[in-house]
mmCIF file of C-alpha atoms in Angstrom:
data_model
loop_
_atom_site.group_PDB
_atom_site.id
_atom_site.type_symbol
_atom_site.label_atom_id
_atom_site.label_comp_id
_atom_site.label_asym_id
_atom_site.label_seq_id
_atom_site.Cartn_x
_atom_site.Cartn_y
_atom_site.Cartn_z
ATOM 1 C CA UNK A 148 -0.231 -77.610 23.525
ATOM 2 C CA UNK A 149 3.103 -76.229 24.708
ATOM 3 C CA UNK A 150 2.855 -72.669 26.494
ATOM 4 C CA UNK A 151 5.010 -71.299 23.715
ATOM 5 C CA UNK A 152 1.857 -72.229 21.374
ATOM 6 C CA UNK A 153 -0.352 -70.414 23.119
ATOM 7 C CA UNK A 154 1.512 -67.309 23.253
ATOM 8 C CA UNK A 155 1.772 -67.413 19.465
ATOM 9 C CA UNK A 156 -1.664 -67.770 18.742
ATOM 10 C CA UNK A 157 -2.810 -64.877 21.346
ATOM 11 C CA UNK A 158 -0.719 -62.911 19.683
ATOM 12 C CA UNK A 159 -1.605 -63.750 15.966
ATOM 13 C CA UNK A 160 -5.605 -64.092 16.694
ATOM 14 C CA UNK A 161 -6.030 -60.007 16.916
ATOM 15 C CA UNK A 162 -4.140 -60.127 13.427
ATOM 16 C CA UNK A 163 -6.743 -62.773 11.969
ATOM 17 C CA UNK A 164 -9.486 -60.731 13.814
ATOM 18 C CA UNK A 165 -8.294 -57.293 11.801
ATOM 19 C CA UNK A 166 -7.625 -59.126 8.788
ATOM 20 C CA UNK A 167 -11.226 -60.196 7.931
ATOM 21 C CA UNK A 168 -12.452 -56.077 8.498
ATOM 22 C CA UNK A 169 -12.789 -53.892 5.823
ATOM 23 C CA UNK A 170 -10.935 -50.531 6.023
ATOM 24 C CA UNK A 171 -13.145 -47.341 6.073
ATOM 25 C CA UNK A 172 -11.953 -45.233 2.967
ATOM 26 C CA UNK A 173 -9.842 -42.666 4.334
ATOM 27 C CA UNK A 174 -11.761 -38.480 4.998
ATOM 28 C CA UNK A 175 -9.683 -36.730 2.819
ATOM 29 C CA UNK A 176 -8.731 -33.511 5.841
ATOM 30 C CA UNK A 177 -9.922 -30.272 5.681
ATOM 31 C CA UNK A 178 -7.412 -27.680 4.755
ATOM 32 C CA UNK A 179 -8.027 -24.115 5.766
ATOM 33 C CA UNK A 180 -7.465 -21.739 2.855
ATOM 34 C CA UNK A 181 -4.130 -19.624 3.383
ATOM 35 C CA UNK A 182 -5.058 -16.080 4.780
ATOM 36 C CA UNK A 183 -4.752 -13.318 2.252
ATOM 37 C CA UNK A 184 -1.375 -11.226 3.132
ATOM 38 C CA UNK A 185 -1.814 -7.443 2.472
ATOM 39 C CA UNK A 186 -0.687 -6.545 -0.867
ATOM 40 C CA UNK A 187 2.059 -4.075 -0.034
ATOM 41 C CA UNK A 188 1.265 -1.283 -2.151
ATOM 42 C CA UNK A 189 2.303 2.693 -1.543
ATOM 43 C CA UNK A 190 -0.575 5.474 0.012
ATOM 44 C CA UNK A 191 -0.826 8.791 0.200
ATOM 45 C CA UNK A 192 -1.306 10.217 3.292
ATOM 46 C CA UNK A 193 -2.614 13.842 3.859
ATOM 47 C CA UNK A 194 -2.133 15.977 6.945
ATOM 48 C CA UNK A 195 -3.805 19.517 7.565
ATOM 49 C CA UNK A 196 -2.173 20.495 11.069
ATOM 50 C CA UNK A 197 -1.765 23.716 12.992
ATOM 51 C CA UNK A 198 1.370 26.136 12.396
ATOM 52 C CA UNK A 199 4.475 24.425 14.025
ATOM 53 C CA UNK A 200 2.964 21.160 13.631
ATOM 54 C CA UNK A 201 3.724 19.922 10.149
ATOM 55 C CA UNK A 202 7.329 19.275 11.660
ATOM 56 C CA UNK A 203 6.488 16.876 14.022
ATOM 57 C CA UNK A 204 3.855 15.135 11.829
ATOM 58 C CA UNK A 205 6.692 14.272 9.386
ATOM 59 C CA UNK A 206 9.109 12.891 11.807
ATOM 60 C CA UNK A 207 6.420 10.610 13.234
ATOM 61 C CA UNK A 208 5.780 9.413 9.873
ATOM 62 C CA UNK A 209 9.484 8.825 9.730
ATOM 63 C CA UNK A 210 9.623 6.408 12.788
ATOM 64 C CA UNK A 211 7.431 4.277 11.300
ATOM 65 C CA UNK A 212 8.361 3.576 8.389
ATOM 66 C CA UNK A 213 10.219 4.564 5.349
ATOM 67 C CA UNK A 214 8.410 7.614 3.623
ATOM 68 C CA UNK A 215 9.104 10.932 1.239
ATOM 69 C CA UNK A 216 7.168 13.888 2.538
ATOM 70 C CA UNK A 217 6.471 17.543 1.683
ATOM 71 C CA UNK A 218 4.509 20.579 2.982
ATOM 72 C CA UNK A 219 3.486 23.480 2.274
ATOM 73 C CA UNK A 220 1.060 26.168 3.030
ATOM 74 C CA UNK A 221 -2.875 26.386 3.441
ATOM 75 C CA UNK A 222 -5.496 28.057 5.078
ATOM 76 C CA UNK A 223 -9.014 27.290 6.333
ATOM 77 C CA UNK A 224 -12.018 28.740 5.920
ATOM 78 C CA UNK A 225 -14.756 27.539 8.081
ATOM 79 C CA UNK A 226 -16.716 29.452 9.956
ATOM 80 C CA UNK A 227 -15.910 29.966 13.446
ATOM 81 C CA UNK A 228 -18.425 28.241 14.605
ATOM 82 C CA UNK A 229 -16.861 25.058 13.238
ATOM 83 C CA UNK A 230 -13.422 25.731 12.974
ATOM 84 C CA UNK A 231 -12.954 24.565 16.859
ATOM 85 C CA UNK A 232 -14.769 21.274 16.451
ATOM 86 C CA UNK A 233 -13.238 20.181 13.035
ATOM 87 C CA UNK A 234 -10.019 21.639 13.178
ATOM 88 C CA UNK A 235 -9.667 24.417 11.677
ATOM 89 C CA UNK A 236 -9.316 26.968 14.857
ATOM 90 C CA UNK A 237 -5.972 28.518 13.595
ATOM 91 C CA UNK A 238 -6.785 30.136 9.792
ATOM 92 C CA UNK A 239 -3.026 29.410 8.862
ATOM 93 C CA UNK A 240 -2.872 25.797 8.397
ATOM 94 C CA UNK A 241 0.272 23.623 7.006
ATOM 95 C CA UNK A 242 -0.449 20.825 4.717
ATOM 96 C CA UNK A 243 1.652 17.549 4.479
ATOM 97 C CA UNK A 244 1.593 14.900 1.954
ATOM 98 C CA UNK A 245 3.346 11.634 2.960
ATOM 99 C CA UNK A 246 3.853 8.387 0.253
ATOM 100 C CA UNK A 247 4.122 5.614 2.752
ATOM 101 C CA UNK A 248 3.274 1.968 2.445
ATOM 102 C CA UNK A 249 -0.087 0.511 3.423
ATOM 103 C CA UNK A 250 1.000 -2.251 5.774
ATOM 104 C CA UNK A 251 2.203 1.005 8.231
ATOM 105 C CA UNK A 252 -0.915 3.351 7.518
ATOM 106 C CA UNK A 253 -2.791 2.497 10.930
ATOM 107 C CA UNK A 254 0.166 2.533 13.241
ATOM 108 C CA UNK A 255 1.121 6.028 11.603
ATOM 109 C CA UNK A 256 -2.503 7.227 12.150
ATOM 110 C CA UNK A 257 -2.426 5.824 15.769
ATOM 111 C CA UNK A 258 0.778 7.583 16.201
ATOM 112 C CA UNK A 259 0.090 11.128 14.550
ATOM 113 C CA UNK A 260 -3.393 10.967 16.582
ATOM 114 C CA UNK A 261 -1.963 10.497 19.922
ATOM 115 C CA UNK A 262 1.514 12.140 19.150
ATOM 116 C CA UNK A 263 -0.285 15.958 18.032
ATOM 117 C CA UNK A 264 -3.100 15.067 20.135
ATOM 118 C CA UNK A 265 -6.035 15.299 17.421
ATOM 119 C CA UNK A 266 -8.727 13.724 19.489
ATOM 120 C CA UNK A 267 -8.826 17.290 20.908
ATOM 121 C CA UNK A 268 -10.666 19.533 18.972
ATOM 122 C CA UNK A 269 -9.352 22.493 16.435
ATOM 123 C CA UNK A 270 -5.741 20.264 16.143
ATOM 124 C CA UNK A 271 -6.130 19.001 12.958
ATOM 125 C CA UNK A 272 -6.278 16.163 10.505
ATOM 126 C CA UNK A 273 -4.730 13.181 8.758
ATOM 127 C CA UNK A 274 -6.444 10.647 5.949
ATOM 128 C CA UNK A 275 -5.101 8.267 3.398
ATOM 129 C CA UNK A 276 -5.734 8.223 -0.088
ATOM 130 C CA UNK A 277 -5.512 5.259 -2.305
ATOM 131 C CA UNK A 278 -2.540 5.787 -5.405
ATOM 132 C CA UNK A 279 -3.681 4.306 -8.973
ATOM 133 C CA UNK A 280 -0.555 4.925 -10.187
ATOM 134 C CA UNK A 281 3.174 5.788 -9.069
ATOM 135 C CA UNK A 282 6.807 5.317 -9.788
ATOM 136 C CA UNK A 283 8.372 1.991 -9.813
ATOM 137 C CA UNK A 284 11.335 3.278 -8.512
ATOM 138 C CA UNK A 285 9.817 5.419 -5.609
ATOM 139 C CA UNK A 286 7.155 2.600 -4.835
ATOM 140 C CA UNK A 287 10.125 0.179 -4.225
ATOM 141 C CA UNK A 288 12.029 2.378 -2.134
ATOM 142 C CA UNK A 289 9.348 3.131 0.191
ATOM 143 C CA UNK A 290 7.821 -0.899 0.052
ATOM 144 C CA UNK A 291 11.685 -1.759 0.639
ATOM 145 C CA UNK A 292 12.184 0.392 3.550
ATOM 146 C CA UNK A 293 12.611 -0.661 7.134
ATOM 147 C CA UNK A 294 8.756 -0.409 8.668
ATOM 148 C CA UNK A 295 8.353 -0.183 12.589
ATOM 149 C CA UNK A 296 5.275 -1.676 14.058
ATOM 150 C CA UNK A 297 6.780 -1.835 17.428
ATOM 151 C CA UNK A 298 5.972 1.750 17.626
ATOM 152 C CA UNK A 299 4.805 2.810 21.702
ATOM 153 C CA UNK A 300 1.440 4.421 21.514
ATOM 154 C CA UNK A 301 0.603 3.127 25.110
ATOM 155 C CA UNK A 302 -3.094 4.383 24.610
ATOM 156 C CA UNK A 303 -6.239 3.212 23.248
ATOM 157 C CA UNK A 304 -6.224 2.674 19.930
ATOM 158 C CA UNK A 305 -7.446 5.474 17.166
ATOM 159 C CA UNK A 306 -7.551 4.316 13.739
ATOM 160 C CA UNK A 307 -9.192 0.357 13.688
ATOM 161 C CA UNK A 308 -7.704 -2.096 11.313
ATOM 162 C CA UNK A 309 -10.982 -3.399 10.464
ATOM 163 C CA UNK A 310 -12.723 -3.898 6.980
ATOM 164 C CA UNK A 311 -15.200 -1.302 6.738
ATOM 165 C CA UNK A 312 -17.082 0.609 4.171
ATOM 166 C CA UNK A 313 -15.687 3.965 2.472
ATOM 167 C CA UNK A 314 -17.532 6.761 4.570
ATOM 168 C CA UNK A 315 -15.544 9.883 3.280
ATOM 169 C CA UNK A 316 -14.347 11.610 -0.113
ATOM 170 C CA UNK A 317 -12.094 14.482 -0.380
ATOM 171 C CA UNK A 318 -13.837 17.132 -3.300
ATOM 172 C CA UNK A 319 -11.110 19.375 -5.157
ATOM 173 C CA UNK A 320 -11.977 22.367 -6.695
ATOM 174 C CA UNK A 321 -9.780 24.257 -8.784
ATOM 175 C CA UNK A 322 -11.482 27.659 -9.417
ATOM 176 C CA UNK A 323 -10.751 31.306 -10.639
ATOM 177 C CA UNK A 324 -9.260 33.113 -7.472
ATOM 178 C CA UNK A 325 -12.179 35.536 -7.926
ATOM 179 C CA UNK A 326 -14.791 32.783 -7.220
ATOM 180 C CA UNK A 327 -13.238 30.834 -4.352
ATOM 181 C CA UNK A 328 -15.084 32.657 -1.427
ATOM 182 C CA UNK A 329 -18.616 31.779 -3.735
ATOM 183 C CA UNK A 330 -17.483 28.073 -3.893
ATOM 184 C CA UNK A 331 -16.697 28.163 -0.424
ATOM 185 C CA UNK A 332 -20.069 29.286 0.716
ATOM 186 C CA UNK A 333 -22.024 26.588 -1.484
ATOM 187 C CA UNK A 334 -20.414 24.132 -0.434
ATOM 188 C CA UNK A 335 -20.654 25.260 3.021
ATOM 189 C CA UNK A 336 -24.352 25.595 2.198
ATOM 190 C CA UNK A 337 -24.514 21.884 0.629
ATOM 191 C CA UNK A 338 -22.947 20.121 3.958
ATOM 192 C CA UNK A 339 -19.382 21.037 3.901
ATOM 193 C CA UNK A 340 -18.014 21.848 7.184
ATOM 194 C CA UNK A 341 -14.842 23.401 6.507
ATOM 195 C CA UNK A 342 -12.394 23.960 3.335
ATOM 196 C CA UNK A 343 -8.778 24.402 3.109
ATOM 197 C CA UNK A 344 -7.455 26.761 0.189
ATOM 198 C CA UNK A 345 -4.287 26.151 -1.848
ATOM 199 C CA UNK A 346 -3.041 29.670 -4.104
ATOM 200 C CA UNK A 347 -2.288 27.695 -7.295
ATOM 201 C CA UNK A 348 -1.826 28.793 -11.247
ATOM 202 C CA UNK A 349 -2.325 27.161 -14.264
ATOM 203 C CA UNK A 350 0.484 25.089 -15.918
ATOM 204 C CA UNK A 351 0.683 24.990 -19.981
ATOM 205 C CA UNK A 352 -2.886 24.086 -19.664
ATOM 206 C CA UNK A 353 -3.815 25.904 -23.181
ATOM 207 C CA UNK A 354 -4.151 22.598 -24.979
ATOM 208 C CA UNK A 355 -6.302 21.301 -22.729
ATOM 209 C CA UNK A 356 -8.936 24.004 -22.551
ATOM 210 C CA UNK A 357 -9.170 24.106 -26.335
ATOM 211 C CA UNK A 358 -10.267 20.390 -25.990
ATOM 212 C CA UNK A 359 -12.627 21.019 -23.311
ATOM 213 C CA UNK A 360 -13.931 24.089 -24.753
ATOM 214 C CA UNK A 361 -12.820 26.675 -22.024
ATOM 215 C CA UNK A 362 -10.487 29.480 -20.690
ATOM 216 C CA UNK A 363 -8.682 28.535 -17.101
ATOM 217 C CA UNK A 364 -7.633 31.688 -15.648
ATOM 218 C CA UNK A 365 -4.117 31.454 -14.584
ATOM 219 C CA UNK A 366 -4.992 32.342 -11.368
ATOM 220 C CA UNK A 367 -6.140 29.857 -9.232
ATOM 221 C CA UNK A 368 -7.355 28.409 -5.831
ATOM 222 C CA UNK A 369 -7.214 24.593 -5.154
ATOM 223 C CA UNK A 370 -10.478 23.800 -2.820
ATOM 224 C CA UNK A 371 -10.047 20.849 -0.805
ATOM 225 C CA UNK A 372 -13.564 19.964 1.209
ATOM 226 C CA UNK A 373 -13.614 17.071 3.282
ATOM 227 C CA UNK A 374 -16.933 15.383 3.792
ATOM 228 C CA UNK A 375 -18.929 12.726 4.614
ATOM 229 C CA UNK A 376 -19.730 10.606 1.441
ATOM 230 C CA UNK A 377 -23.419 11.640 1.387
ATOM 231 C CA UNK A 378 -22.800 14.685 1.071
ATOM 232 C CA UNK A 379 -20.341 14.763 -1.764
ATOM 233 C CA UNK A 380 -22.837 15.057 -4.616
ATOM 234 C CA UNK A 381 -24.817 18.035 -2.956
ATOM 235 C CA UNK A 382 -21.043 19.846 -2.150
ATOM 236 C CA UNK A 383 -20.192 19.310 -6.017
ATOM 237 C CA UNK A 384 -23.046 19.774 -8.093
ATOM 238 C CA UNK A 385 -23.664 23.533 -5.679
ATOM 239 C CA UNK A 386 -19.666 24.318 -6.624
ATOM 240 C CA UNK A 387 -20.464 23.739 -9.966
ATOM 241 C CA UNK A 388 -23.629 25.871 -10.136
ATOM 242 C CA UNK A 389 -21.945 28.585 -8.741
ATOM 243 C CA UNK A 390 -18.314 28.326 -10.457
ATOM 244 C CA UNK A 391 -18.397 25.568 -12.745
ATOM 245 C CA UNK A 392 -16.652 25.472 -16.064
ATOM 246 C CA UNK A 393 -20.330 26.704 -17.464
ATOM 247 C CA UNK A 394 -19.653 30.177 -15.329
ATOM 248 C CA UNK A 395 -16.690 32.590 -14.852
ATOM 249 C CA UNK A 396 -15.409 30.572 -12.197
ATOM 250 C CA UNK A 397 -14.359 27.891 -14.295
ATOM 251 C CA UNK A 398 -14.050 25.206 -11.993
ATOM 252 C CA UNK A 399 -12.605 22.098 -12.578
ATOM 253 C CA UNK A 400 -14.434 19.746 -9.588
ATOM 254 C CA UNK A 401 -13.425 16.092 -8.956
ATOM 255 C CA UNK A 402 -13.356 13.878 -5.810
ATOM 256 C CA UNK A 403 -11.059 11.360 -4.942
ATOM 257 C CA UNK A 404 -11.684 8.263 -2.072
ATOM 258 C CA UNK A 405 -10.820 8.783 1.282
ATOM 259 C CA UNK A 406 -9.652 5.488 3.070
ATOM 260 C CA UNK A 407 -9.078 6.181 6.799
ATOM 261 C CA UNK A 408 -9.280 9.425 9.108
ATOM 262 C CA UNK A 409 -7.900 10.695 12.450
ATOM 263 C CA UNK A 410 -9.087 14.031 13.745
ATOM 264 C CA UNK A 411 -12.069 16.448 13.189
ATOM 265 C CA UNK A 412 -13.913 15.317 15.854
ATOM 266 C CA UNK A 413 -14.163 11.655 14.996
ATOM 267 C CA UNK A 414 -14.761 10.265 18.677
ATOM 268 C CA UNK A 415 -16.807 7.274 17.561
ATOM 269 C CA UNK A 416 -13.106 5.664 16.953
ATOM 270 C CA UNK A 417 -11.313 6.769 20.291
ATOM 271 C CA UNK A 418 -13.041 3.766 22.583
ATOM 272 C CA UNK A 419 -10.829 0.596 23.344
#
């Protein structure tokens, strides 16, 4: 047998070796479901800051994304034995209400936290409130807008994007002018810590009361309480004893979700 045969046939023999094997079927791979990307969607965001501040809350909203803001006036009414801890030191308050989109809410919270320093107590406080409905037009200028998450905090972090379970609700009461100090102090009574008070009226409402079976004064405070979701029952069912639609108060009470929080004393969320 010539050299050149035996070359050929070591090279062939592996082939007649593999040729006799069966081939193992084939794992099909594992794919990794696609992460969900946050629906972009449009929030409300609430500030209740000192005098001077509502300013500078705005603009920091404004560097972080696209967002339509207004403000106007409040003023808090808790005790003074709270009002240092939970931010309501100055009586005078300014209230802002930001529409800004989701995907931004926790680098603006960072950056109105360290920016009007809230972690320090009596300087106020910001939350988010989920939307169930809003303008197509406004929702896709503010989804469409330029977004900055580049934004320098350079500090430990304040608000944690995290999934985590609803622990606050924001109770409105809207109640005869003559009856707000009453609400106040039952809901102070029932857990609230603090309340900040909106002069309102009511608007062509006469319709309404006829279905409901009620008079609405035309003058008005709008309650807003704060609180800790345990406590929201106790804070609406005293309001209503006291100045519900039953009473001369007339009271209209609901609540509405809270989704994240910077301020009133909320250290638990300050660590790295």
């Amino acid at each position: 047998m010539s050299d050149t045969d035996k070359m050929a046939r070591a090279v062939d023999a592996p082939k007649a070796e593999n040729s006799g094997q069966k081939s193992e079927p084939r794992q099909p791979s594992k794919r990794q479901p696609p992460k969900k990307e946050e629906k972009k969607r449009v929030k409300l965001l609430v500030g209740i800051v000192n005098k001077g501040d509502e300013d500078k809350l705005t603009a920091i909203v404004k560097e972080c994304a696209t967002a339509l803001s207004f403000s106007g006036i409040g003023y808090g009414t808790a005790r003074s034995s709270y009002r240092s801890y939970f931010g309501f030191s100055e009586v005078d308050k300014r209230v802002t209400m930001s529409l800004i989109p989701s995907t931004a809410e926790h680098t603006i919270l960072n950056a109105i936290a360290h920016g009007l320093k809230l972690y320090l107590a009596g300087r106020g406080i910001a939350f988010t409130i989920p939307l169930s409905g809003i303008s197509s037009i406004i929702s896709e200028g503010i989804l469409s807008g330029d977004e900055r998450a580049d934004v320098q905090i350079n500090k430990a972090p304040i608000s944690k994007k995290k999934e985590k379970n609803r622990m606050h609700e924001l109770v409105i009461a809207v109640v005869n002018r003559k009856y707000t100090d009453a609400a106040v102090e039952a809901a102070r009574i029932a857990g609230a810590t603090g309340a900040t008070v909106f002069h309102t009226k009511s608007s062509n409402n006469q319709k309404a009361a006829q279905a409901i079976g009620t008079t609405i004064e035309q003058e008005t405070d709008s309650i807003f309480l704060l609180t800790n979701l345990e406590y929201k029952n106790k804070i609406m069912e005293a309001v209503r004893d006291v100045a519900g639609l039953k009473t001369e108060g007339g009271a209209v009470i609901f609540s509405v979700p809270v989704d994240d929080l910077v301020g009133s004393g909320r250290f638990e969320d300050y660590a790295v």
